[in-house]
Every structure is written in structure tokens, then in C-alpha cells.
Coordinates of C-alpha atoms in Angstrom, one line a residue:
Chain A
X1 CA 120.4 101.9 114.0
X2 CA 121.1 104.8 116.1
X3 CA 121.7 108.4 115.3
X4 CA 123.8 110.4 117.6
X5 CA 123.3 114.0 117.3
X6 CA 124.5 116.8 119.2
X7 CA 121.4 119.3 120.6
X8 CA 121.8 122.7 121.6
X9 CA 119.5 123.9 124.1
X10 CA 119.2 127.2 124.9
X11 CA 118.5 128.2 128.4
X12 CA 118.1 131.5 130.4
X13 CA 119.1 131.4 133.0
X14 CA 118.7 134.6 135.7
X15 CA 121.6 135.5 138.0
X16 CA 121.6 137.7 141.2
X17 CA 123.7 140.0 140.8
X18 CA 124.4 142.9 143.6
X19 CA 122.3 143.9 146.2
X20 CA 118.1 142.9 145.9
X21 CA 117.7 146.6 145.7
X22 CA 119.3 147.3 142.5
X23 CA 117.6 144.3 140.7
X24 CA 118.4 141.1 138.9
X25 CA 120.0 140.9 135.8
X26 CA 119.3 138.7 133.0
X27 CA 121.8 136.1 131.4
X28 CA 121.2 134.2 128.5
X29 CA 123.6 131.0 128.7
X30 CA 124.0 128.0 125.9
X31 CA 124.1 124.3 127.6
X32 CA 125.2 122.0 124.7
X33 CA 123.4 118.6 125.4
X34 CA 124.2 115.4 123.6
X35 CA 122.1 112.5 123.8
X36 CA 121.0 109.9 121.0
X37 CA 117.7 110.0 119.3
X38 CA 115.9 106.7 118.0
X39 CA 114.6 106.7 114.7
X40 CA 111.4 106.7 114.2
X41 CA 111.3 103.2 112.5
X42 CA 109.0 102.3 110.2
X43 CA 107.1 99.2 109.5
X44 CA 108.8 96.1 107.7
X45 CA 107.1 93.4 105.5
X46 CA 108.4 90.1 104.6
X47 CA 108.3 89.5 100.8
X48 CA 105.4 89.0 98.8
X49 CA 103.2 86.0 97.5
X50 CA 102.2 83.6 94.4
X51 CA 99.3 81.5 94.3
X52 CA 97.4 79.0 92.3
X53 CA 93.9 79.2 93.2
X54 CA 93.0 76.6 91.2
X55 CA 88.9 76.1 91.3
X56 CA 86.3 78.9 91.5
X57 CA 85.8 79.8 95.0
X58 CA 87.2 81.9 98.2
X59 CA 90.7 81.7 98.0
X60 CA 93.1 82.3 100.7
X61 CA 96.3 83.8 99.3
X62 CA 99.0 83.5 102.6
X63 CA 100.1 86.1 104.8
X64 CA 102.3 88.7 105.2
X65 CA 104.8 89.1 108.2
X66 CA 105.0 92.4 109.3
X67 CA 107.6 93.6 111.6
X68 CA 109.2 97.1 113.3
X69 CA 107.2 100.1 114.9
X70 CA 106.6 103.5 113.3
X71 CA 107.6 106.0 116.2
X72 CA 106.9 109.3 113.9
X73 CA 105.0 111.7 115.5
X74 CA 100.9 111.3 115.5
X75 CA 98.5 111.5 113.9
X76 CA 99.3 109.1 111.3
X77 CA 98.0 106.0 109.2
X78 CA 99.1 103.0 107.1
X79 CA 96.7 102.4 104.3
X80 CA 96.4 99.7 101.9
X81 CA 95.8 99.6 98.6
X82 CA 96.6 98.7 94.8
X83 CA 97.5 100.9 91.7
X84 CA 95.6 98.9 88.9
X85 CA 96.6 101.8 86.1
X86 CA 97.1 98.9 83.8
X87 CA 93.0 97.5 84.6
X88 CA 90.9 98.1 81.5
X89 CA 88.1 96.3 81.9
X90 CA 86.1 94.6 79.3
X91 CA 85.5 96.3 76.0
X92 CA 81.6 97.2 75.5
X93 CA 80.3 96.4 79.1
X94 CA 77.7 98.2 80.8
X95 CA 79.1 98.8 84.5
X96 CA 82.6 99.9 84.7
X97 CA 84.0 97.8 87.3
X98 CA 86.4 98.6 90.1
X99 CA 89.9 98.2 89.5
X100 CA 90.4 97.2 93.0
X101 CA 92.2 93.9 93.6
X102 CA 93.9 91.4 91.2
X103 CA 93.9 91.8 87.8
X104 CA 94.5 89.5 84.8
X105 CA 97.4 89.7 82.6
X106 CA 95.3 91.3 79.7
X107 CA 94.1 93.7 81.7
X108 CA 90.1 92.6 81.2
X109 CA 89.4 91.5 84.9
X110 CA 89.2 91.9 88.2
X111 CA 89.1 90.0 91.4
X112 CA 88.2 91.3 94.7
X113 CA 91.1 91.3 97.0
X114 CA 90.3 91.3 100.9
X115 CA 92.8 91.8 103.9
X116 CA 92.9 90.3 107.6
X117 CA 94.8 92.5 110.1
X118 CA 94.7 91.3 113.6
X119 CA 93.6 94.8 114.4
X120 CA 90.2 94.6 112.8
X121 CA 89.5 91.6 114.9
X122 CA 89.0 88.3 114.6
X123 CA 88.0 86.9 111.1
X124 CA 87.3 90.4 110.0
X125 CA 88.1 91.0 106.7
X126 CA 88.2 94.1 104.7
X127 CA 88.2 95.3 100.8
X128 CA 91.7 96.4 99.5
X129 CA 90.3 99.5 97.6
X130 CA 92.3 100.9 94.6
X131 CA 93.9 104.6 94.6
X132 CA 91.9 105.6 91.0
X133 CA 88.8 104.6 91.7
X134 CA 86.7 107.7 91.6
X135 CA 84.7 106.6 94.3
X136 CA 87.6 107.0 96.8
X137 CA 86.6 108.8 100.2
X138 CA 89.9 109.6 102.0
X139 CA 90.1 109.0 105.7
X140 CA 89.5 112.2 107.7
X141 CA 89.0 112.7 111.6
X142 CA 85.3 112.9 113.3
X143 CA 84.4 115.7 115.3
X144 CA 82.2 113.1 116.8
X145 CA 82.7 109.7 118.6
X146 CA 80.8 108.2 115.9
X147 CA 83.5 108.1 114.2
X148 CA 83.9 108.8 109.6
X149 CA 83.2 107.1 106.9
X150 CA 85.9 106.5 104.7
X151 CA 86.7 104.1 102.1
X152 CA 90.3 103.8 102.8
X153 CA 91.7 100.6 104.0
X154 CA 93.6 101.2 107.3
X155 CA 95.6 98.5 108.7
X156 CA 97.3 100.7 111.2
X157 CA 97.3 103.9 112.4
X158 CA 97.0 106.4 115.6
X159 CA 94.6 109.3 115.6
X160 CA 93.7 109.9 119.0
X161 CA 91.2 113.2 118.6
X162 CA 88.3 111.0 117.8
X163 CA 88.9 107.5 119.0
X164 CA 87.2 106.5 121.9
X165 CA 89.4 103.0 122.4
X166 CA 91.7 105.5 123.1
X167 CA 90.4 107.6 125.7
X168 CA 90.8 104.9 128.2
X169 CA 88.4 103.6 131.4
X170 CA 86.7 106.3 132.0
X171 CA 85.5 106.7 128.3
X172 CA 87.1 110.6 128.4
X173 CA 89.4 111.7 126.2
X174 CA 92.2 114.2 127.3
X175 CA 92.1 112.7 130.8
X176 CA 95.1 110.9 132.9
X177 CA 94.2 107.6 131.9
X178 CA 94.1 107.8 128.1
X179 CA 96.0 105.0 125.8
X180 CA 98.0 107.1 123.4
X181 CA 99.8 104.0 121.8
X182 CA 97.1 101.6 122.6
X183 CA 95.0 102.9 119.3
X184 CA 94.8 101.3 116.0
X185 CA 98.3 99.1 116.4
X186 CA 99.3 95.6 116.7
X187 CA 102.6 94.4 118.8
X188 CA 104.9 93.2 116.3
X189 CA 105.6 91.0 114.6
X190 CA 102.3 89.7 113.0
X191 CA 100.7 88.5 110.2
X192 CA 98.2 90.2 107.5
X193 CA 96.0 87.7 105.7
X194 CA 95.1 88.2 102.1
X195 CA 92.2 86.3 100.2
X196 CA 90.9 86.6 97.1
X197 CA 87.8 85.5 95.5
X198 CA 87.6 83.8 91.9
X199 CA 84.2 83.4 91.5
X200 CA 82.9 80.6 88.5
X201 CA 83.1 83.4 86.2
X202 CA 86.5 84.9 86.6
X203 CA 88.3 83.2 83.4
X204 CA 91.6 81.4 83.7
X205 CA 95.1 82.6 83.6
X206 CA 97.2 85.1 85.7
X207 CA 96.3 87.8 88.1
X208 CA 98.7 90.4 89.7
X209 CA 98.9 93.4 91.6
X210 CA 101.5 95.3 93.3
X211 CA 100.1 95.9 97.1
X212 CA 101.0 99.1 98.2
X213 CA 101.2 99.7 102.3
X214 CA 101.7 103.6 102.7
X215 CA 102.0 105.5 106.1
X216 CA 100.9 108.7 106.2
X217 CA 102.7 110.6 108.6
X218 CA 101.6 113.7 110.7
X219 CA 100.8 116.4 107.8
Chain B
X1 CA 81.3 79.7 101.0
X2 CA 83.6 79.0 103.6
X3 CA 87.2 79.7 102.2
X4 CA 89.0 76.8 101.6
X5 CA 92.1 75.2 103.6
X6 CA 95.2 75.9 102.3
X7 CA 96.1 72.1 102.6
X8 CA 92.5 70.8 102.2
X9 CA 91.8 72.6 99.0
X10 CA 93.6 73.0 95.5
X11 CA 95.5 76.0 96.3
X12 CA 98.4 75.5 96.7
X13 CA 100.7 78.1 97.9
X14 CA 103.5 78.0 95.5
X15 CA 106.0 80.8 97.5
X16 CA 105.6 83.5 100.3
X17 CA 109.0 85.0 101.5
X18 CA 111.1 86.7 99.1
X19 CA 114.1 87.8 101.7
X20 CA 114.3 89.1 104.9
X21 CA 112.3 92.0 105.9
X22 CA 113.1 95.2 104.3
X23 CA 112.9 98.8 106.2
X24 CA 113.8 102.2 104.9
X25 CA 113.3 105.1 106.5
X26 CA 112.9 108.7 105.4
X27 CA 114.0 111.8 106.7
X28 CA 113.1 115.1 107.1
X29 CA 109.0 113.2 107.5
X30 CA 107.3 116.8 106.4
X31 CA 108.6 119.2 104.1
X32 CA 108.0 122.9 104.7
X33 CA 110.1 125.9 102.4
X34 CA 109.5 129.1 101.5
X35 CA 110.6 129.8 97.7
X36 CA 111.1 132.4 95.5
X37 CA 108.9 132.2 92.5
X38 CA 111.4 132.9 89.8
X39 CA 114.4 130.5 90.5
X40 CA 115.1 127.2 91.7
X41 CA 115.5 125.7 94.8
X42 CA 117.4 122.8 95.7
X43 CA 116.7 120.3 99.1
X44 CA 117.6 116.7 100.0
X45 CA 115.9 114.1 101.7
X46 CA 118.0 111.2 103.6
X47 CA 117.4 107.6 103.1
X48 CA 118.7 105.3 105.6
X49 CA 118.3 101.1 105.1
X50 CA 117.9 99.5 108.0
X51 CA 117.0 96.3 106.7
X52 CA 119.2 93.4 106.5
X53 CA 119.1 93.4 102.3
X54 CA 119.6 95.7 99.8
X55 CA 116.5 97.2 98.9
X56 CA 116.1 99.2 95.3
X57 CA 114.4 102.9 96.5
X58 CA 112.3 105.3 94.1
X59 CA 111.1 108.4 95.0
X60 CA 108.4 110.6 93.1
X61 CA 106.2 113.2 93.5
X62 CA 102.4 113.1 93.7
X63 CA 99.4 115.0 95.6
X64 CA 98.9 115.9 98.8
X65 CA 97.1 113.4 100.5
X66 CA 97.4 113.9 104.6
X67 CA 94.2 114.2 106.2
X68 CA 92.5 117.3 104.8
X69 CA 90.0 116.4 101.6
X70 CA 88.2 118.7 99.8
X71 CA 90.2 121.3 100.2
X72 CA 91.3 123.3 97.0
X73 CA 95.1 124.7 97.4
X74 CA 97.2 124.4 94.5
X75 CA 99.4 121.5 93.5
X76 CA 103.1 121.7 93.8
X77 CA 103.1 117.9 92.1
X78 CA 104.9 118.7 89.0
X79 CA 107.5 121.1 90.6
X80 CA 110.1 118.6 91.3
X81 CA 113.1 116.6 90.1
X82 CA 114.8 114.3 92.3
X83 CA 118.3 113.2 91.5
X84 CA 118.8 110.2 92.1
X85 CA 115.0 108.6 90.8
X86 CA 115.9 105.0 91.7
X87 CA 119.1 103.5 93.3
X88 CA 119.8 100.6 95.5
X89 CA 120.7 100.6 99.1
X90 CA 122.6 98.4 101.0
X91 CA 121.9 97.6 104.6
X92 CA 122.9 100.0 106.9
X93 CA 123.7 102.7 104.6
X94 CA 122.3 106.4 104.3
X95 CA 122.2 108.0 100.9
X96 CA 120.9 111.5 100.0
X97 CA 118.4 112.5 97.5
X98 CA 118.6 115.6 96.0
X99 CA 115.5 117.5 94.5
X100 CA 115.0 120.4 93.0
X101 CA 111.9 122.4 92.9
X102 CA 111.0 124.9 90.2
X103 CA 108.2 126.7 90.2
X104 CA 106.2 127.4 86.7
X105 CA 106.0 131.0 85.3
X106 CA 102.7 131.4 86.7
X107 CA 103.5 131.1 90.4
X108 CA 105.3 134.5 90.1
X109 CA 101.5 136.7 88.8
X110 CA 99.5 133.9 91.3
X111 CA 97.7 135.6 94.4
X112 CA 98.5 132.0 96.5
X113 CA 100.6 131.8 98.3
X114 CA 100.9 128.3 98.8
X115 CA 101.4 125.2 97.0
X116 CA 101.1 121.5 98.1
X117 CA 102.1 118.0 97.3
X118 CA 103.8 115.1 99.1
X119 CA 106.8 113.1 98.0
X120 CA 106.3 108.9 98.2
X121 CA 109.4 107.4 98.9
X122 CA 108.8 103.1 98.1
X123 CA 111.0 100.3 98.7
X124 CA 110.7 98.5 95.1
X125 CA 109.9 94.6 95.6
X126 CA 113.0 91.9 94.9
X127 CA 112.1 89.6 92.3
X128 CA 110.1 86.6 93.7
X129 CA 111.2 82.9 93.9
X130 CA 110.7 81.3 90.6
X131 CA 108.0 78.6 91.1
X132 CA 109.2 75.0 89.8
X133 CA 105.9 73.6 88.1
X134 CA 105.1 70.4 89.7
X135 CA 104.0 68.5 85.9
X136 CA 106.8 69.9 83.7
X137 CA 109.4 71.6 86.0
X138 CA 109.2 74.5 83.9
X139 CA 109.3 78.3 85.9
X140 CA 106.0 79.8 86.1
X141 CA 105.7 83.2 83.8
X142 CA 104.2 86.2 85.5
X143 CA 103.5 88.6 82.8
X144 CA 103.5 92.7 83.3
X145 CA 100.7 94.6 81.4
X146 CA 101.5 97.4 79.9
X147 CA 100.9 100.4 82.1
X148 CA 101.4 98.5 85.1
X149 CA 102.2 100.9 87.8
X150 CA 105.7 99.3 89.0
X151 CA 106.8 97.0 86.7
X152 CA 109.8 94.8 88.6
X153 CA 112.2 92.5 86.6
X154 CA 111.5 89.0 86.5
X155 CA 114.2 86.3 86.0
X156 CA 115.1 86.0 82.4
X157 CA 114.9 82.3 82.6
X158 CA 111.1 82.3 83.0
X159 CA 109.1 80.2 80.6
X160 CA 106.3 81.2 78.7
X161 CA 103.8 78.3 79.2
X162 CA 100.2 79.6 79.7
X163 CA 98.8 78.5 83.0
X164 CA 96.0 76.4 83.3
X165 CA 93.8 77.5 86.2
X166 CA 94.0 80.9 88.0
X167 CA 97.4 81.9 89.1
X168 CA 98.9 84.9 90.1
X169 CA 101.1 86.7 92.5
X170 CA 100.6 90.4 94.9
X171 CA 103.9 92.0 95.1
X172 CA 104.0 94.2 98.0
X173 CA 105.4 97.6 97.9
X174 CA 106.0 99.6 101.5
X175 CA 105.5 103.5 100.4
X176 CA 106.3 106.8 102.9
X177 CA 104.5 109.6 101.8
X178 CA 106.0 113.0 103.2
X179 CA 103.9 115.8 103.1
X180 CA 104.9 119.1 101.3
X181 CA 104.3 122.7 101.7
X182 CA 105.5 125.2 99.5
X183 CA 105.1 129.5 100.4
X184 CA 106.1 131.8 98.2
X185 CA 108.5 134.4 99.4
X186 CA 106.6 137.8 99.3
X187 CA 103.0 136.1 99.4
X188 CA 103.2 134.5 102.6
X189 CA 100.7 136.3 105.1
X190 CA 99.7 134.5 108.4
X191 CA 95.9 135.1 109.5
X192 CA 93.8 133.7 112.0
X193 CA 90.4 134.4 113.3
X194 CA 88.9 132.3 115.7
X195 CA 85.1 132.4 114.6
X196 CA 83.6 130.2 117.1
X197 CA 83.2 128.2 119.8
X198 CA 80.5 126.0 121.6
X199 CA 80.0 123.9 124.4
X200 CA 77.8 121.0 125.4
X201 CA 76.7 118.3 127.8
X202 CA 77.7 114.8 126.1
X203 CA 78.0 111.0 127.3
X204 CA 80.7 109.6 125.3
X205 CA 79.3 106.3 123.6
X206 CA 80.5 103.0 125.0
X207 CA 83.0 101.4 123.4
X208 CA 81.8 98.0 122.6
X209 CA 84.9 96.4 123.5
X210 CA 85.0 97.4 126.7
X211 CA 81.8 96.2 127.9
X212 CA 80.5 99.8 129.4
X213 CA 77.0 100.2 128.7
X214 CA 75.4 103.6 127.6
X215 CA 73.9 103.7 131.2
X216 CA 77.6 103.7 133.3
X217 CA 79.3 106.3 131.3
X218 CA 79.8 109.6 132.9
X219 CA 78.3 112.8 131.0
X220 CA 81.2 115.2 130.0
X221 CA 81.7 118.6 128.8
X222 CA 82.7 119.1 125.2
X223 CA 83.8 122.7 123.6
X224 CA 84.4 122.9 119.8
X225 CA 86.9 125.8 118.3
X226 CA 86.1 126.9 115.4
X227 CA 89.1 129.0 113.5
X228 CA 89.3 130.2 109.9
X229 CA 92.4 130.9 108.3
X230 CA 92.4 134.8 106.5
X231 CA 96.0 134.2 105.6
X232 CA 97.8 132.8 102.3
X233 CA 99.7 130.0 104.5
X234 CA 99.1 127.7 106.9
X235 CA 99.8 127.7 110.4
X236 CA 99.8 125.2 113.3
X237 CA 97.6 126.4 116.1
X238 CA 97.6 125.2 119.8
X239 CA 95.3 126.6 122.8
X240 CA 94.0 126.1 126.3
X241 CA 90.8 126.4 127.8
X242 CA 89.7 127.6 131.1
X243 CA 86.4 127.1 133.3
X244 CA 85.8 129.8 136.1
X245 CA 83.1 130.2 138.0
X246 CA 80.5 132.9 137.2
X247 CA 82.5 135.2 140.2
X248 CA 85.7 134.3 138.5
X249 CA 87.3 131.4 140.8
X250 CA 89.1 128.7 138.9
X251 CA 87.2 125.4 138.3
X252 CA 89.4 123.6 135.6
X253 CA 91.3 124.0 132.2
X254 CA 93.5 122.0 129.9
X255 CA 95.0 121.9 126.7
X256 CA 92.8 122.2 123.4
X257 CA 95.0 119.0 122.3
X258 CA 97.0 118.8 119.1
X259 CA 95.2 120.1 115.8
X260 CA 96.3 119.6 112.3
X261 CA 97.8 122.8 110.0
X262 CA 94.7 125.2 109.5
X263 CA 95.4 125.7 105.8
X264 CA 95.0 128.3 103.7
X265 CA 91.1 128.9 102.8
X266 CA 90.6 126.4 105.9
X267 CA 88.0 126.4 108.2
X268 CA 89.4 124.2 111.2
X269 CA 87.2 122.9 114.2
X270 CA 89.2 121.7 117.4
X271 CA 87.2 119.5 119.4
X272 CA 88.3 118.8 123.2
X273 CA 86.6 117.4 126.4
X274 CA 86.4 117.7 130.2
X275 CA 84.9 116.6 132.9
X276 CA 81.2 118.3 133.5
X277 CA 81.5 120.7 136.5
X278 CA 79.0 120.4 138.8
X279 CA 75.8 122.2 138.9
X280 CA 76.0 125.9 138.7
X281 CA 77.0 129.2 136.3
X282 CA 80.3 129.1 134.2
X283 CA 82.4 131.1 131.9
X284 CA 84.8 129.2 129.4
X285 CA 87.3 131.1 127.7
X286 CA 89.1 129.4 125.3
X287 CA 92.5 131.4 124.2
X288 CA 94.4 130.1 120.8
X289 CA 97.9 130.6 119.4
X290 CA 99.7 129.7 116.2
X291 CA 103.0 129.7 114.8
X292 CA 104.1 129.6 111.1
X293 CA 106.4 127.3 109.1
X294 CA 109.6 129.4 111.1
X295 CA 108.6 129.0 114.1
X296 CA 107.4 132.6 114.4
X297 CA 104.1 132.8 116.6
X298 CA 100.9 135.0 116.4
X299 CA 101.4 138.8 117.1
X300 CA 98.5 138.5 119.4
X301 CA 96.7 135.8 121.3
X302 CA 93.1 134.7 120.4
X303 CA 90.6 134.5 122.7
X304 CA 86.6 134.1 123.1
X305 CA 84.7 133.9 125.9
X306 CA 81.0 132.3 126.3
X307 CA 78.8 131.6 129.7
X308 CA 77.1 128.3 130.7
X309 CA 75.0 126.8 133.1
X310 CA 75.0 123.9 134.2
X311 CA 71.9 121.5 135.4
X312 CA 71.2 119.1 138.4
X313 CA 70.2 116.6 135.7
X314 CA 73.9 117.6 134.1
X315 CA 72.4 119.6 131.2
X316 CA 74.1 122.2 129.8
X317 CA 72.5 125.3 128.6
X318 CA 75.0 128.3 127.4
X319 CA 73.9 131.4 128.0

């Protein structure tokens, strides 16, 4: 969908007026421009998925289409991630485990949840981390090409201050050959891979989670 | 363990689309208003569907969460009411959202002057195709724990009958999450100092990728900016640098590149890189400008001023 909106541009605009020797005066004149502005999209994801795992072992849960562009300005990131509020884990036990991934019905357990984006390259895969843990690092910018550690799951994003994929080439950033759209995305549409892994000792029954995929626009 | 085949193993893959794609889109994508502390104010956010479905749309409040951690500036989280909560969209269609923000009591005797938060705008998930069980035909149950963050509505139809291995289903939610800034009228003060700033020799590392080792990549010049904010509100600041030659001819200069808001209590560091001038004595002056939520800029430019020199083996000294 288009939006059509009218734009007015101011202009000055300076005007001779009289001979050079008596100056130039100064007009200030409104140009009404209309033109049609894009907008700026978003990312769109086909559906969601069930499973039956079955056995114990690595699971591989189905994919994920995912379609559109976000156009919004940059810097800006899509993150993945669940919201297991409902995770209590089991009464009495030493460690307090993650409530990142899928979660039985009762609440008790957890099973690791791991993406595949095209992005990360191939047969990469990454944990989905959950928004409560408290051992959360958000995803900030390095001041250095080394890049930051986070423990955020990005799937897609554009930050090009301290990318060097992005600088192009010549490996410089801020120079006539950098990529500014060839950073941390994927041509549409593709596919995001989810797998899980019930290990011999995750009990029967049902696990669900709702998978959030946020962008975080420009702040 | 090598995950198993889809179609060599026992999973089986019992349902994957649930309806063509959805999209919704969000507009204004950053909210910035100056209130008064003692009354409510009233906005609205636009919602457009450009999917081909109806897609069910909440909106809610929560904390800031765009870039800058560890900062301590006061939540604006609880401050809002949105009218409606929840609705449905059909394609095509643009609906408003009203909100209204009301600040607590407290606001009015605070010294900051301001608050943020960000506003997540989530397209709810359609209920999923009901699994037909392949030994007694019967609809698979998904149950909902209590306190489940988003609990969607399964088909009434659905049949309680335990299941016997490990099944399950990840419902996924596509979340916007606008950022907000709240000032206080009569506390907002813009202030900028621009603290430091540094320059070095560097060679970028290779990018893997690429296949450029350490060896082929040109030495550059990198300059960090360092500016502290002395004001009660954030501003956006923008620069340019400049290299002269110790006598004062031009060399080169650019832009100091785009920088996030330099928040309130914020120290913000603005990295940028150029090519290394050749051997010889510099000055780099570095000169910053800002402008507040309306657009208004800094009375007076920033600007520092440091000396370098520059080796025949490329390393730079300043001086």
C-alpha cells in the first residue's frame, strides 16, 4: 500500500531586485511538493508450527517463511525470543534453569529452542534466549571492529557504526564504497529453521511457547 | 547427534502454515512529547494491515529497550492507557489507537526531566490448524498454563486426550517496539559538552568473509568524540571533522556519521574513520551540533581541536 501525502517545502529563494548597487533582497517563497512516500514495511511471517518429536533426540521443528523488507530508518534490529512467564521450574531443585525455549504444559520444564537464519550462515544455529532471564545482555554497538557481546538473538538487523561487512572492499567504513543495506539482512522471502532438543530426560507431554520476533527501530 | 530427518525419523510435522502472511505496520516509529506534569495528554498511533488477513492487534506499554543499557532514566511504563487494547484488522485497513499518558503526582516535585518507555505493538497469532490424530482421529489439545504471556483461543472442539510422546507447538508473534520519550514542560534544559576526543593509527581487521588477510588491509585514521550530556533531555547530535595541515591547508574532512540520542546523564562516544594522511604534522578539529526533540539546534557550535603527527611507518602520535 501507498500513502500519498502532500509535502511542503520551504524554500528561500533570493531575488535581484534593482540595481547591484543597492543590494539583493531576500524572499522567502513556499513550493508545495507532492509525491508518494513508501511505507516503511515491516517483516511478515507465515504462521506458526506443531510438532511431535516423538523419541529423545535433536529435533527439527519446520521453518518459518518470512517475507517483506523493513525500510525504517537505521540503526535497527529484529530479535528473537520467548516470554516463558508461565516457566516455573521444578519444585526443590538446585540450579534454576533458564526459561528459554519450550516449556511443558505444567510449567516444570524446559527445552532448549535453537534458530537457523540464512544470515548466520550455513548450519549455524543459535539459542532463542528468553526476555526474563536475568542473565540477559542487550545488544549495544562496539566502539571497536571487534564487535559486542550480547546475549540477544538477532536474526536481522542494520547497524552500520561497527560492522565491518559493511564497510565494503576497502575494509573502511564511511568511505564511497560502503554496503549500507548489505548488513545483517537476507533478500526475501526465506526461511528460519527452528530445532529443539528433547534430551532422554525431558518427560513426555506438551511443550509450547509463543516466539516473539521484535524489531527495534532507530531509538 | 546429528538431528534427525524430518521424513527419516519419528517426527512428524503435524502443521506449519496457519494463513497467509500477516504485516502490520506502525506509525509515528518513535515517540517524542513534551508534557505537563499535572494533566493528561492524549496521542494516537496508526495501525495500517497490509496483510492479506485479518490480524487481531494489541498494544501495551513496557520499558525502554533501544540500544542504550545501563543507563538509569526514569520509566514512563506505567503512564499509559491505550484505547483500543486489542481489536482486529482487516486487510488493508488503517485504524487509530488512542493513548493517553498521565503522569504520577510525583513527576510534578521530580528534578528529571525525562521519562522513557517504548510501546510494543504485536500482531496476535490465528489459532493453528487442528491436528487430526493419526490412531483415533481425535484433535490434538494444546493446553495454556496459567500465566502464559499471550494466551490465544483454541478451537472449542479440541479433545482432551493426553499425548503420548513429546508434542507441542511455537506460536509466533511479530512485535514493533516504538521507542518513547517523555520531557516535562518546565524541566526540559538542553546541555552539551563535548569532553573529548582522540585519534589513532588503526588497520581495520579482515573480515573473514572476504578473504582479506590482516597483511593487505590499509592502516586508517580513527577519531573518537566523546560528549556528555549536562542537560535534563536528550538531544540528537551530528558533526564533521576536518584534517589541515600543520600551516592550515585542507587535507580531508567528513561527517562524524549518525549517533544515537545522547541521553540525559549520558556519556556518548562517536566513533568515525578516514583514510591515514600521509606522513607529516596535522591538526583535527572536530565541530559538533545537536538539536532537541523540536527541532531547535544548539545556541552555539562545539568544537575541539588536537595536533598529530603522522609516521613513515604510518604511526600516529598526537601531540
Amino acid at each position: 500500500m501507498k500513502k500519498t501525502l502532500s509535502l511542503v517545502s520551504l524554500v528561500t529563494a533570493a531575488l535581484l531586485c534593482g540595481i547591484p548597487s543597492v543590494g539583493w533582497a531576500s524572499v522567502r517563497e513556499e513550493v508545495y511538493v507532492t509525491g508518494t512516500i513508501l511505507p516503511f514495511g515491516g517483516y511478515r511471517f507465515s504462521g506458526g508450527l506443531r510438532f511431535d518429536a516423538g523419541e529423545p533426540g535433536p529435533t527439527d521443528l519446520g521453518t518459518i517463511l518470512v517475507d517483506g523488507m523493513y525500510n525504517g530508518e537505521y540503526p535497527w534490529r529484529m530479535r528473537c525470543y520467548t516470554d516463558n512467564l508461565h516457566f516455573a521450574g521444578v519444585a526443590g531443585s538446585i540450579h534454576t534453569a533458564s526459561p528459554a525455549g519450550l516449556v511443558s504444559t505444567d510449567g516444570r520444564f524446559v527445552v532448549p529452542l535453537l534458530i537457523h537464519s540464512p544470515v548466520f550462515g550455513e548450519d549455524s544455529w543459535r539459542a532463542v534466549p528468553d526476555i526474563n532471564d536475568a542473565k540477559t545482555v542487550p545488544y549495544k554497538p562496539a566502539l571497536t571492529p571487534g564487535g559486542s557481546e550480547t546475549t540477544e538473538c538477532i536474526v536481522l538487523g542494520i547497524d552500520p557504526r561497527n560492522a565491518n561487512w559493511v564497510a565494503g572492499p576497502d575494509n573502511l567504513l564511511f568511505t564511497r564504497d560502503d554496503i549500507p543495506l548489505g548488513d545483517f539482512i537476507w533478500e526475501t522471502p526465506f526461511e528460519l529453521s527452528l530445532r529443539a532438543d528433547f534430551d532422554a530426560g525431558s518427560v513426555q507431554g506438551t511443550y509450547d511457547t509463543y516466539l516473539y520476533f521484535e524489531t527495534v527501530p532507530a531509538p | 547427534m546429528t538431528p534427525r530427518s524430518i521424513l527419516a525419523g519419528s517426527l512428524c510435522l503435524l502443521g506449519c502454515l496457519a494463513g497467509t502472511a500477516r504485516a502490520v505496520e506502525v506509525q509515528p516509529t518513535r515517540l517524542e512529547m513534551t508534557l505537563p506534569a499535572d494533566q493528561p495528554t492524549e496521542g494516537e498511533l496508526e495501525v495500517t494491515n497490509h496483510g492479506g488477513v485479518p490480524v487481531e492487534v494489541r498494544v501495551q506499554s513496557a520499558p525502554y529497550r533501544h540500544f542504550q543499557a545501563g543507563l538509569h532514566i526514569p520509566s514512563a511504563q506505567d503512564w499509559f492507557l491505550f484505547k483500543p487494547e486489542k481489536f482486529l484488522l482487516a486487510p488493508g485497513v488503517t485504524s487509530n489507537v488512542r493513548f493517553t499518558v498521565t503522569p504520577p503526582a510525583n513527576v510534578a516535585a521530580d528534578s528529571a526531566g525525562e521519562y522513557l518507555a517504548a510501546i510494543l505493538v504485536d500482531e496476535l497469532p490465528a489459532p493453528l490448524p487442528v491436528f487430526e490424530g493419526p490412531a483415533s482421529g481425535n484433535a490434538l489439545a494444546i493446553h495454556h498454563s496459567e500465566g502464559a504471556p499471550m494466551p490465544a483461543k483454541e478451537p472449542e472442539t479440541a479433545l482432551p486426550e493426553p499425548p503420548a510422546e513429546r508434542t507441542g507447538k511455537v506460536t509466533i508473534v511479530p512485535r514493533f517496539a516504538l521507542p518513547v520519550y517523555f520531557q516535562i514542560e518546565g524541566k526540559e534544559r538542553v546541555g552539551v559538552e563535548l569532553t573529548n576526543l582522540t585519534v589513532e593509527d588503526e588497520r581495520p581487521i579482515p573480515d573473514p568473509n572476504l578473504g582479506i588477510p590482516a597483511t593487505e588491509t590499509p592502516q586508517r585514521l580513527r577519531l573518537e568524540v566523546t560528549l556528555r550530556s549536562t542537560g535534563t533531555v536528550h538531544v540528537r547530535p551530528d558533526g564533521t571533522f576536518a584534517i589541515l595541515q600543520a600551516d592550515g591547508g585542507f587535507v580531508q574532512g567528513g561527517r562524524l556519521g549518525r549517533a544515537f540520542p545522547l541521553l540525559p546523564t549520558a556519556t556518548l562516544t562517536i566513533p568515525a574513520w578516514t583514510a591515514l594522511p600521509g606522513t607529516g604534522s596535522y591538526r583535527l578539529i572536530v565541530t559538533v551540533d545537536a538539536e532537541d526533540i523540536h527541532g531547535e539546534r544548539l545556541g552555539e557550535l562545539l568544537q575541539k581541536e588536537i595536533s598529530f603527527t603522522v609516521s613513515e611507518s604510518g604511526a600516529v602520535t598526537p601531540s
